[in-house]
Short mmCIF file of C-alpha atoms and ligand atoms in Angstrom, two decimals:
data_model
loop_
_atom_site.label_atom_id
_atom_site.label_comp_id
_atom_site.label_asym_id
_atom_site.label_seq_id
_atom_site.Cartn_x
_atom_site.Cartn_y
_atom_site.Cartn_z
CA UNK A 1 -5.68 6.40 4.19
CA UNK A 2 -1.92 5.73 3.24
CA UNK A 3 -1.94 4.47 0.02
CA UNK A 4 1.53 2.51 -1.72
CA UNK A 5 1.28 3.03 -5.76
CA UNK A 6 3.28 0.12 -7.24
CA UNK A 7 3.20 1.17 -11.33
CA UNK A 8 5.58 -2.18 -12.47
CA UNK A 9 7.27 -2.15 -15.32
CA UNK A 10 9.66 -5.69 -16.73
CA UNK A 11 12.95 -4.00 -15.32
CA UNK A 12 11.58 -0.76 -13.35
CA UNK A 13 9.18 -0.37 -9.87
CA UNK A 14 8.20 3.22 -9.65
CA UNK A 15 6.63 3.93 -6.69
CA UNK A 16 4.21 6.43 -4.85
CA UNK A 17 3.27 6.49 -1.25
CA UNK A 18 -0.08 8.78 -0.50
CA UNK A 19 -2.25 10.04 1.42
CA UNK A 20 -5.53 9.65 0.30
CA UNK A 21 -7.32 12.51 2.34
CA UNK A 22 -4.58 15.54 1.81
CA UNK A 23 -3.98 13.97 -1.87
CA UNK A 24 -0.49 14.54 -0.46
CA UNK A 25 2.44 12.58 -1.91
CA UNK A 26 4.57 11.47 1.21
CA UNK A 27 7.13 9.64 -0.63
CA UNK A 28 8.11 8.45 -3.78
CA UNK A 29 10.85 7.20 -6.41
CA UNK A 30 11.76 4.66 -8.52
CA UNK A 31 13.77 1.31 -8.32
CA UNK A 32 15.56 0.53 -12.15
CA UNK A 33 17.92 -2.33 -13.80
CA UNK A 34 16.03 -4.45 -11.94
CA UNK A 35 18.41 -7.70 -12.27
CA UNK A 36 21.23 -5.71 -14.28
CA UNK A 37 24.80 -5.97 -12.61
CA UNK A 38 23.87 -2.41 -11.08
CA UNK A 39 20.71 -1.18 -10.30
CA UNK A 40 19.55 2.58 -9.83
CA UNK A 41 17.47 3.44 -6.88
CA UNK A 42 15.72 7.16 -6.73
CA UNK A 43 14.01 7.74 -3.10
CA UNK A 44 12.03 11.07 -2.26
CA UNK A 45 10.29 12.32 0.28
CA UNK A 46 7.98 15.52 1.10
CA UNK A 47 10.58 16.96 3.75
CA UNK A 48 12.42 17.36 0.30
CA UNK A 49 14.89 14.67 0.41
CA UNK A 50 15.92 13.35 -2.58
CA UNK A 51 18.92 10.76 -3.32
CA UNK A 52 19.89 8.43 -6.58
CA UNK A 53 21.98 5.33 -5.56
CA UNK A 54 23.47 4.30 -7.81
CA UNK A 55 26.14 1.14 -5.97
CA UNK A 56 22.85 -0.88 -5.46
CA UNK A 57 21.68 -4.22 -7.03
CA UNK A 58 18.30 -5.70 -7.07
CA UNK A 59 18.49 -9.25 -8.46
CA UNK A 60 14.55 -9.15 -8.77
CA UNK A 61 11.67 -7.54 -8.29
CA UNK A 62 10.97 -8.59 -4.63
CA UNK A 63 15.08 -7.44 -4.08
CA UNK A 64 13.18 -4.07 -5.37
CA UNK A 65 10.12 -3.90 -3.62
CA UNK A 66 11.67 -4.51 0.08
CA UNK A 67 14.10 -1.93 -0.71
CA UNK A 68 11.53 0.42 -1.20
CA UNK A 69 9.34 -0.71 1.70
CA UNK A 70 12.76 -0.44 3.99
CA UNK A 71 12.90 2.95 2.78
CA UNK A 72 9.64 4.14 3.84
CA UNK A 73 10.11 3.03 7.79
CA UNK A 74 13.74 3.99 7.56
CA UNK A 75 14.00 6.60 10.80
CA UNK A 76 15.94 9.28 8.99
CA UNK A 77 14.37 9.43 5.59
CA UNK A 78 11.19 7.06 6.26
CA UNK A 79 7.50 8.60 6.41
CA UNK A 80 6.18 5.67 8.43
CA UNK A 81 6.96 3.82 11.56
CA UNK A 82 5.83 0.06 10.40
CA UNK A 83 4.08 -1.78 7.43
CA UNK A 84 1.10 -1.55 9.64
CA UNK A 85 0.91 2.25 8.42
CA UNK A 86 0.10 1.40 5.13
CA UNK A 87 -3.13 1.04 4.11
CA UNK A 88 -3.47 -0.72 0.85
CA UNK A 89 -1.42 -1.41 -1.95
CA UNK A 90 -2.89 -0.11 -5.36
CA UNK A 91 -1.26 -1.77 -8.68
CA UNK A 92 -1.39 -0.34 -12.15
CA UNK A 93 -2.24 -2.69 -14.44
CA UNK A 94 -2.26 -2.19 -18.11
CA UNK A 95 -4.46 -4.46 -19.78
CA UNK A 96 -7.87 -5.48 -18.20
CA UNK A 97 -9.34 -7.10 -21.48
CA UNK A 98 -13.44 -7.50 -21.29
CA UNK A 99 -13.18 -9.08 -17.81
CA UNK A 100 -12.41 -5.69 -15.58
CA UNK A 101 -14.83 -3.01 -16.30
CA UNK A 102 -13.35 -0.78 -13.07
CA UNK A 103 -11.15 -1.38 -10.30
CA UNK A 104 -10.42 -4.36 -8.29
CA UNK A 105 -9.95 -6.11 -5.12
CA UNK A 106 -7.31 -8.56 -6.39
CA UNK A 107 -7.83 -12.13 -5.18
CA UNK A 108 -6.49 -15.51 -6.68
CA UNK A 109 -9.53 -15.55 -8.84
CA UNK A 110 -8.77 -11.78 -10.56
CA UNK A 111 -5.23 -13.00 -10.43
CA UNK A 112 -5.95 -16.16 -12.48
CA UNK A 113 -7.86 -14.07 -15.37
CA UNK A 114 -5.58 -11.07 -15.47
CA UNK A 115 -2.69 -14.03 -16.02
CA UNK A 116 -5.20 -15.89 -18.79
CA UNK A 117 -5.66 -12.45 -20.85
CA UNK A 118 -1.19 -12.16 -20.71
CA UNK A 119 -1.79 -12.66 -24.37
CA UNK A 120 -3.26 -9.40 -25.08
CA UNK A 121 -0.74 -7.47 -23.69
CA UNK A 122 2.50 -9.68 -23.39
CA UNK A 123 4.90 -6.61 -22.98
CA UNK A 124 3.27 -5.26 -20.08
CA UNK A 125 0.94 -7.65 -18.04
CA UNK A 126 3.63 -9.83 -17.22
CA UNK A 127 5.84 -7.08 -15.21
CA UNK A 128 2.59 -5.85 -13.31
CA UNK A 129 1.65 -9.42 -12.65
CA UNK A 130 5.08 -10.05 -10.95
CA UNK A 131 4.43 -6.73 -8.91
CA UNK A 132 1.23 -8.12 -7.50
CA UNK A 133 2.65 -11.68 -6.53
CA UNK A 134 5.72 -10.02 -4.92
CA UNK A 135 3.34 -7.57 -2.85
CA UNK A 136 0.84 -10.22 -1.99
CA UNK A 137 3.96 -12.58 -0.87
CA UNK A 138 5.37 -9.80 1.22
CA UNK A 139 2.53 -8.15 2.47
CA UNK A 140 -0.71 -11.19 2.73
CA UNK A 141 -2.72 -9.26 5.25
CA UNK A 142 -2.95 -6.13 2.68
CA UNK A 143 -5.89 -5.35 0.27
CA UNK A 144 -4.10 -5.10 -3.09
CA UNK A 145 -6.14 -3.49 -5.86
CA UNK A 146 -5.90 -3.31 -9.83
CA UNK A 147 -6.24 -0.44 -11.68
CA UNK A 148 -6.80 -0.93 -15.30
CA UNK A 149 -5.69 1.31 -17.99
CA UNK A 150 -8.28 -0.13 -20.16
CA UNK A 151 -11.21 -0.44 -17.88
CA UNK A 152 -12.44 3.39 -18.40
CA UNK A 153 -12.89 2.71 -22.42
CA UNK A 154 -15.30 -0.41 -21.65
CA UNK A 155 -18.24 1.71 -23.15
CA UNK A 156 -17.24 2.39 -26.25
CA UNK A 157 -19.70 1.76 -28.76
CA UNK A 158 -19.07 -1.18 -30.76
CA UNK A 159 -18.93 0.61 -34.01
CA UNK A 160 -15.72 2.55 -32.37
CA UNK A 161 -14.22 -0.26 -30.71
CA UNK A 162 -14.68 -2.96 -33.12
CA UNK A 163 -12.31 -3.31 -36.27
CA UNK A 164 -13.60 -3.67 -39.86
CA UNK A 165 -12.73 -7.56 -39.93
CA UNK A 166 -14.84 -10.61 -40.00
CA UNK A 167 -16.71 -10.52 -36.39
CA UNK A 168 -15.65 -14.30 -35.00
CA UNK A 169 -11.74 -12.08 -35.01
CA UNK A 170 -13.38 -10.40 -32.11
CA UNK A 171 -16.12 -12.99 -30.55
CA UNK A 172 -13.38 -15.95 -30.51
CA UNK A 173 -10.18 -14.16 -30.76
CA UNK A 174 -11.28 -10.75 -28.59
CA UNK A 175 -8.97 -8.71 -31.30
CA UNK A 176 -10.79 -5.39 -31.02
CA UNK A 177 -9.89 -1.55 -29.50
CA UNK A 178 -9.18 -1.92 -26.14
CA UNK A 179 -7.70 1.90 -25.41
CA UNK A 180 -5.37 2.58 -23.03
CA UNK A 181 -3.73 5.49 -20.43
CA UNK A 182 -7.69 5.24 -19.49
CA UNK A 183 -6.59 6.28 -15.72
CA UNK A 184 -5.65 9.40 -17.07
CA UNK A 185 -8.35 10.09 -19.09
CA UNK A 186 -10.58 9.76 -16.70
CA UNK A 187 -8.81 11.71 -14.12
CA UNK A 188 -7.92 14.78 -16.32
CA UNK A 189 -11.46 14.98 -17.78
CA UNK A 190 -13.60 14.53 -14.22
CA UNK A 191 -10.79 17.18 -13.42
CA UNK A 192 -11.58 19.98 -15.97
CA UNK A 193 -15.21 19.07 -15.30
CA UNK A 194 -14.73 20.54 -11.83
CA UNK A 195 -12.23 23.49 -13.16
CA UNK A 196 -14.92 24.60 -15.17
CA UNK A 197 -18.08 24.09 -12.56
CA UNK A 198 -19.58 22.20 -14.44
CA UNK A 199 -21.38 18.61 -14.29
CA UNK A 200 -19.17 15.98 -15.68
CA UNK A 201 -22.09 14.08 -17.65
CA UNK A 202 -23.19 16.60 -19.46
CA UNK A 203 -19.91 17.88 -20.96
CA UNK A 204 -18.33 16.27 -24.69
CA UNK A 205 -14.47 16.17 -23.49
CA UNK A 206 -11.25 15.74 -25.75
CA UNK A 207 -8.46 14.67 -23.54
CA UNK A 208 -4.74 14.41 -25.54
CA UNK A 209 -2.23 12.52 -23.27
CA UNK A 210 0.79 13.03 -24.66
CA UNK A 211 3.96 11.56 -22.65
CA UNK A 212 6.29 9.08 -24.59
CA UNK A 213 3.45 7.00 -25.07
CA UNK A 214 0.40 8.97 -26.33
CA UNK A 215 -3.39 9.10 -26.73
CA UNK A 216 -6.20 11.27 -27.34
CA UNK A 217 -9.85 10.15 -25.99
CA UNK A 218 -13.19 11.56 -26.74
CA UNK A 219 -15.83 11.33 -23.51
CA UNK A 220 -19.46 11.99 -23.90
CA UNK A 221 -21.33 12.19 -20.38
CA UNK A 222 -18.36 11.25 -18.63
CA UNK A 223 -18.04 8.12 -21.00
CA UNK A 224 -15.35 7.34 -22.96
CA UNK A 225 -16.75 6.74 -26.47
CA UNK A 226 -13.83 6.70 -28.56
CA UNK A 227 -10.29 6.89 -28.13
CA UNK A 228 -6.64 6.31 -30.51
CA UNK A 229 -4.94 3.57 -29.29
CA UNK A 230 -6.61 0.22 -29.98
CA UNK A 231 -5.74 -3.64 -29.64
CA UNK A 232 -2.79 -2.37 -28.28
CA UNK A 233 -0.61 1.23 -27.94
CA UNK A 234 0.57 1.14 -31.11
CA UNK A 235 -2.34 2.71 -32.65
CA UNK A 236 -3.30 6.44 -33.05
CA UNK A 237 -0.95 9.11 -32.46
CA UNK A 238 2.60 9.31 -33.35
CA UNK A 239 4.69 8.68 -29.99
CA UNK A 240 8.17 9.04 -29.11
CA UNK A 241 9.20 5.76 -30.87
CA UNK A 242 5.61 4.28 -31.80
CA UNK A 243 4.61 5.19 -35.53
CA UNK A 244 0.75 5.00 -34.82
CA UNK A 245 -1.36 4.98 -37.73
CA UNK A 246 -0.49 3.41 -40.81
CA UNK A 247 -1.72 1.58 -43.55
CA UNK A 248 -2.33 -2.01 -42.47
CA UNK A 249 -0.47 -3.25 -45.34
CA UNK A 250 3.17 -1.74 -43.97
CA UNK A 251 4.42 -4.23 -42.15
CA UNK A 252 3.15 -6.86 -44.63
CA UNK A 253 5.07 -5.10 -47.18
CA UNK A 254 8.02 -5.10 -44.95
CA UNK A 255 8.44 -8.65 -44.51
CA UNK A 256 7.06 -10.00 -47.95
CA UNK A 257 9.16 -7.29 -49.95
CA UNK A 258 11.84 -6.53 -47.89
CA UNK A 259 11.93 -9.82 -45.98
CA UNK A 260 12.23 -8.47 -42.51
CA UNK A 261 10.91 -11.08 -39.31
CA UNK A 262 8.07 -10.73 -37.33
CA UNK A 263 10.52 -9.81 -34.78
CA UNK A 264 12.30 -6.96 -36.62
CA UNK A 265 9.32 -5.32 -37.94
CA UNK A 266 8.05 -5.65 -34.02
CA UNK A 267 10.96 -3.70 -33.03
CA UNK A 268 11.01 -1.48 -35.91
CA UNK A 269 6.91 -0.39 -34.94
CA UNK A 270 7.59 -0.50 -31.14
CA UNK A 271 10.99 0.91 -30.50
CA UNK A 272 12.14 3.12 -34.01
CA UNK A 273 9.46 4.39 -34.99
CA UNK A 274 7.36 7.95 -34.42
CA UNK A 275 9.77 10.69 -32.96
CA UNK A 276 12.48 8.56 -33.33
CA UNK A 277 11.99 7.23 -36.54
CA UNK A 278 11.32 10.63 -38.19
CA UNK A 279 13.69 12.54 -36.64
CA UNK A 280 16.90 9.84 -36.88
CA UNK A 281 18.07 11.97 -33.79
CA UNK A 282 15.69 11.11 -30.45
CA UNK A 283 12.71 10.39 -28.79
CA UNK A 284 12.46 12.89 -26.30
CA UNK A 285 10.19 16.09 -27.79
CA UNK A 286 12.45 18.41 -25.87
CA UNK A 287 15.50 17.23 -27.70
CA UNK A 288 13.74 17.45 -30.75
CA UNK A 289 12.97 21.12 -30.39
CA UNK A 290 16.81 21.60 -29.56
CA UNK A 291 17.29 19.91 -32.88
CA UNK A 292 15.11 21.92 -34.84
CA UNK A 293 16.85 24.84 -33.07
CA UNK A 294 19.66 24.11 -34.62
CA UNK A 295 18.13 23.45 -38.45
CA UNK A 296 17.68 19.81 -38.55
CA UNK A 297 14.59 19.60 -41.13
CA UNK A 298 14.17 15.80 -40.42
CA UNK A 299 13.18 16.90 -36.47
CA UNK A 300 10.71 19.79 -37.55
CA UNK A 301 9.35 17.23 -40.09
CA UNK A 302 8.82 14.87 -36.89
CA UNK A 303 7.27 17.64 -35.11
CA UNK A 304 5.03 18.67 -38.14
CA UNK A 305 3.66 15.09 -38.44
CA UNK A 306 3.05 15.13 -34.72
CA UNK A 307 0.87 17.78 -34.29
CA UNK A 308 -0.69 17.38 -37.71
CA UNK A 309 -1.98 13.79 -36.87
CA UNK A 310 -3.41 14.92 -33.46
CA UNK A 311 -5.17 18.17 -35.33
CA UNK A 312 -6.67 15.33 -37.11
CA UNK A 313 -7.71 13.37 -34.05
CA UNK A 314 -9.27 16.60 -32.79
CA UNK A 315 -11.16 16.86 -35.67
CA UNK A 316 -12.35 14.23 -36.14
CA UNK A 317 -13.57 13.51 -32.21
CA UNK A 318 -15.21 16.83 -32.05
CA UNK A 319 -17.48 15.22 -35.26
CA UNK A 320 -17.84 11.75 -33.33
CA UNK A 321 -18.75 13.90 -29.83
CA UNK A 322 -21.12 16.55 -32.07
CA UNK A 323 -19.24 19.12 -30.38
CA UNK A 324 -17.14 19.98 -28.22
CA UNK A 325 -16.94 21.62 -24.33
CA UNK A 326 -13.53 21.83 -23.46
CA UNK A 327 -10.67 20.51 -24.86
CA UNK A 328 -7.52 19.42 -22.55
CA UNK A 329 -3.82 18.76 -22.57
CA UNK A 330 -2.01 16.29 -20.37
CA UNK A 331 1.20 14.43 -19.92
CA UNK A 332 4.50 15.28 -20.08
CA UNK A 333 4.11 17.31 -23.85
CA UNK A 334 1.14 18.15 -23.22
CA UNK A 335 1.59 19.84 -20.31
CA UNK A 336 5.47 21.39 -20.84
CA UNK A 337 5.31 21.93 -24.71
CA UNK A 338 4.03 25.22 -25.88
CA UNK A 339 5.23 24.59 -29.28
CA UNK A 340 3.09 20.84 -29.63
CA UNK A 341 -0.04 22.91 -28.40
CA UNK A 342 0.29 26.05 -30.43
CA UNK A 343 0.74 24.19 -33.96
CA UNK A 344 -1.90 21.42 -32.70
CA UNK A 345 -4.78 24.18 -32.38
CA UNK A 346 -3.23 26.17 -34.94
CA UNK A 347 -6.47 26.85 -37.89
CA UNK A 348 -9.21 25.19 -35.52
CA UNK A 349 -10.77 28.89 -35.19
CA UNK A 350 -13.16 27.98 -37.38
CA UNK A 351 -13.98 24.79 -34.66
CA UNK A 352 -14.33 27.36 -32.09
CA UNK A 353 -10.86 26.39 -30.79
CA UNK A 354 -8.32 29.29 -30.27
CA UNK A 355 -5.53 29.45 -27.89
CA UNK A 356 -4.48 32.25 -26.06
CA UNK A 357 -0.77 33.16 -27.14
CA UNK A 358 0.33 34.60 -23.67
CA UNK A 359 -1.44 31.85 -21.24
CA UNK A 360 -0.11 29.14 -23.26
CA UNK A 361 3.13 30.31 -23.02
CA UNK A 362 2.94 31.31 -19.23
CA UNK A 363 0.65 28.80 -17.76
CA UNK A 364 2.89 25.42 -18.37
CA UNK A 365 2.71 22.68 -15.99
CA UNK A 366 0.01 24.15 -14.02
CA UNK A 367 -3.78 23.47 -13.96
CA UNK A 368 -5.13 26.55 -16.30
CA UNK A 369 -6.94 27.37 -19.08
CA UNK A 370 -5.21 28.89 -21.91
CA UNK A 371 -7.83 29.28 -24.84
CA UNK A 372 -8.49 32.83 -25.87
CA UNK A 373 -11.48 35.05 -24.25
CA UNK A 374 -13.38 35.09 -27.42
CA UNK A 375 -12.56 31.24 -27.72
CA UNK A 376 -16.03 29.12 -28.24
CA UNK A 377 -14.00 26.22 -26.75
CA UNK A 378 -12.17 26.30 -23.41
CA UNK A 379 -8.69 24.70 -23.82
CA UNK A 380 -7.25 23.51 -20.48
CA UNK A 381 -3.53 22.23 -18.89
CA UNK A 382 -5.06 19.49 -16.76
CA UNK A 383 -1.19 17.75 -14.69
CA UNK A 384 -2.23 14.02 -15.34
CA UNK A 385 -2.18 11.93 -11.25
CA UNK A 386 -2.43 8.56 -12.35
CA UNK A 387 -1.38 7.66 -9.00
CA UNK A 388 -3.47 9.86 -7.20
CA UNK A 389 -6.30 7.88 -8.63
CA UNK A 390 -4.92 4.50 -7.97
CA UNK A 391 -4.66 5.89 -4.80
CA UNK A 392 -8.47 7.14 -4.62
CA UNK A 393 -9.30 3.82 -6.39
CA UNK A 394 -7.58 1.63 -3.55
CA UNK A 395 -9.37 3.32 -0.97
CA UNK A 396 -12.52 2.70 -2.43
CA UNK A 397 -12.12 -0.68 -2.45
CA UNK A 398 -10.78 -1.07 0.80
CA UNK A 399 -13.64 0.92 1.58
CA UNK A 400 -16.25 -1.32 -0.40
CA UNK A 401 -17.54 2.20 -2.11
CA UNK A 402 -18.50 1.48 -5.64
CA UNK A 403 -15.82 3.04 -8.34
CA UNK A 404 -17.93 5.16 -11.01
CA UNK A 405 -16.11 3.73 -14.57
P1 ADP B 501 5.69 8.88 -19.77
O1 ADP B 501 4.72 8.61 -20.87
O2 ADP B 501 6.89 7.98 -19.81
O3 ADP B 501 5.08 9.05 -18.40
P2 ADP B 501 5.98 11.77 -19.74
O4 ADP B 501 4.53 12.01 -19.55
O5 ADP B 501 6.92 12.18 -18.67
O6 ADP B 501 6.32 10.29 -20.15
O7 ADP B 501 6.39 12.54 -21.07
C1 ADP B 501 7.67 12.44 -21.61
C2 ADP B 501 7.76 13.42 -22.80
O8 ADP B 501 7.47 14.73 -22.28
C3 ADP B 501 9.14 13.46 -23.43
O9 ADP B 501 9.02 13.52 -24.84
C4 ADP B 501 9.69 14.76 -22.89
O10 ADP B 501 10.61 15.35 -23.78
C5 ADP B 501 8.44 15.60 -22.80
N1 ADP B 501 8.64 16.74 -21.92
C6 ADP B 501 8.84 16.75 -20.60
N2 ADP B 501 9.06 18.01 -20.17
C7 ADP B 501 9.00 18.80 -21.25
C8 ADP B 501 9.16 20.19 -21.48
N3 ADP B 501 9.42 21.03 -20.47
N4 ADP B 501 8.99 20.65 -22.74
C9 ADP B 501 8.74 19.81 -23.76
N5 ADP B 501 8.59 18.47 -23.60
C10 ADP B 501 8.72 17.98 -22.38
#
């Protein structure tokens, strides 16, 4: 099947168009300043073309999405002859709360709850609800699906997911650890399950996604059973302008004691925080290494807190698994950055984790394993296809084949 990826963000559509039974990606891009006086459109194809407009406007999202669909039938750089060529249209959709345990067929009933549970996650649900109403408008005779980043934690055990407040926070106010990037998760650890030939439900998995945003899950019998980021992303790992963890009593101190708003210490967690925050430079790991390059102590000190706090994670998810089988790293750090991996396993020998100097230098980007020969833990590069499993998802649904979660 032919598969369109919509992944909507409040100002951005990035887009992938696939086919399901090569896993081949036949087109892609990604449609930006979405009602901005100019807009930035990025179109690519498999022939290998590749073009960023840049004297283009899109006064909405719908502006956006025909663009892209006029794109894919164009007859020069288009992949398909007419709309009728595409299968199904799979959406990502960040926040499923407790009402979407796997993927969905969306109808106006799914619509309706994933628009009541906005609350949970009101800087991302929004954008991906507009993406589905715009694709359902322009395309009504298409299955749409959801794919939820949260629906592959819905097993944690309560004692994971639930915080250590009074329970009626949770039963009447549903404030507990949701998770997120679970589409990754579960794609990169089924994935190493089959790198390694061996049966997915019997292996303890530690999965570190680590793009801007970042998370590390641990995945028991193909389960997700605990995982870093919680109510919502900004728990868990240092990210590229996310602080993670902290003392619950931070942002209290900041606005009793230093009298900052709700909204200021919002933005000051969200957007200038983590990388960012630490560094005073950027958010972007690579520039922080060119920092450090150059002697800037506050960017190595940003880079020693990040790998320090996801040592820790490891740690302590290899005591909450009982072991561990494989550890794997995914995303855009995870995959490129050497560096991030080396100091991360750095001392875990006595864990049975021990990287492999040469592979994890060599190996980057591609699907490989890169922990020593005498390592008691296999450590893997797993790429991350979110899409691909959107994609996979879609079909499934279209399909009526039940989704394992
Ligand atoms: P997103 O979460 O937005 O999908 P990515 O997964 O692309 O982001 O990850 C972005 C992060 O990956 C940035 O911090 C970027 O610097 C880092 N990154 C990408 N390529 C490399 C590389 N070759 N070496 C080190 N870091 C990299």
């Amino acid at each position: 099947m032919k598969i369109l990826v919509i992944n909507c963000g409040s100002s951005s559509v990035k887009f992938q168009f696939l086919h399901t039974a090569t896993r081949e990606r036949l087109a892609w891009g990604n449609a930006e300043r979405i009602g901005e006086e100019l807009s930035l459109f990025t179109y690519k194809n498999s022939k290998g073309f590749s073009k960023t407009e840049e004297n283009i406007r899109f006064a909405n999202h719908e502006d956006a999405l025909r663009t892209i669909v006029n794109r894919l039938m164009d007859p020069e750089v288009g992949v398909i002859s007419s709309e009728k060529d595409i299968n199904g249209i799979g959406h990502r959709v960040v926040h499923g709360a407790e009402e979407f345990y796997s993927s969905v067929r969306i109808t106006d009933e799914v619509l309706d709850v994933i628009k009541k549970f906005v609350f949970l996650a009101p800087l991302h649900n929004p954008a991906n609800i507009i993406g589905i109403e715009v694709c359902r408008k322009l395309f009504p005779e298409h299955v749409q699906c959801g794919v939820f980043d949260t629906s592959f934690h819905h097993k944690m055990p309560k004692y994971s997911s639930l915080y250590a407040i009074p329970q009626e926070y949770y039963t009447r106010h549903h404030i507990k650890r949701y998770g997120f990037h679970g589409t990754s998760h579960r794609f990169v650890s089924s994935r190493v399950a089959q790198l390694m030939f061996r049966d997915y439900k019997r292996l303890k998995i530690i999965t570190c996604h680590l793009g801007n945003g970042a998370s590390v899950c641990a995945i028991k019998q193909g389960v997700s059973v605990d995982t870093s980021m919680g109510l919502t992303p900004l728990e868990g790992l240092m990210m590229g302008t996310r602080g993670g963890d902290m003392d619950p009593a931070v942002p209290l101190f900041l606005m009793e004691t230093l009298g900052m708003s709700l909204k200021e210490v919002n933005t000051l967690l969200n957007k200038k925080s983590g990388i960012l925050g630490v560094s005073g430079k950027c958010n972007d790991m690579r520039e922080l290494h060119e920092f450090i390059a150059n002697g800037d102590e506050s960017a190595r000190l940003a880079l020693e807190i990040y790998c320090y706090r996801l040592k820790k994670y490891i740690g302590a998810y290899s005591a909450a698994l009982g072991g561990l089988d494989v550890l794997v790293f995914t995303g855009g750090i995870g995959q490129n950055d050497e560096i991030v991996r080396e100091l991360t396993c750095s001392g875990l020998a006595f864990m049975g984790i021990k990287l492999d100097r040469i592979l994890n230098i060599d190996n980057n980007r591609k699907e490989s394993m890169i922990s020593s020969s005498d390592s008691k833990v296999p450590i893997y590069i797993v790429p991350t296809d979110e899409e691909l499993l959107i994609a996979l998802d879609t079909e499934k649904v279209i399909k009526g084949i039940p989704i394992e979660d």
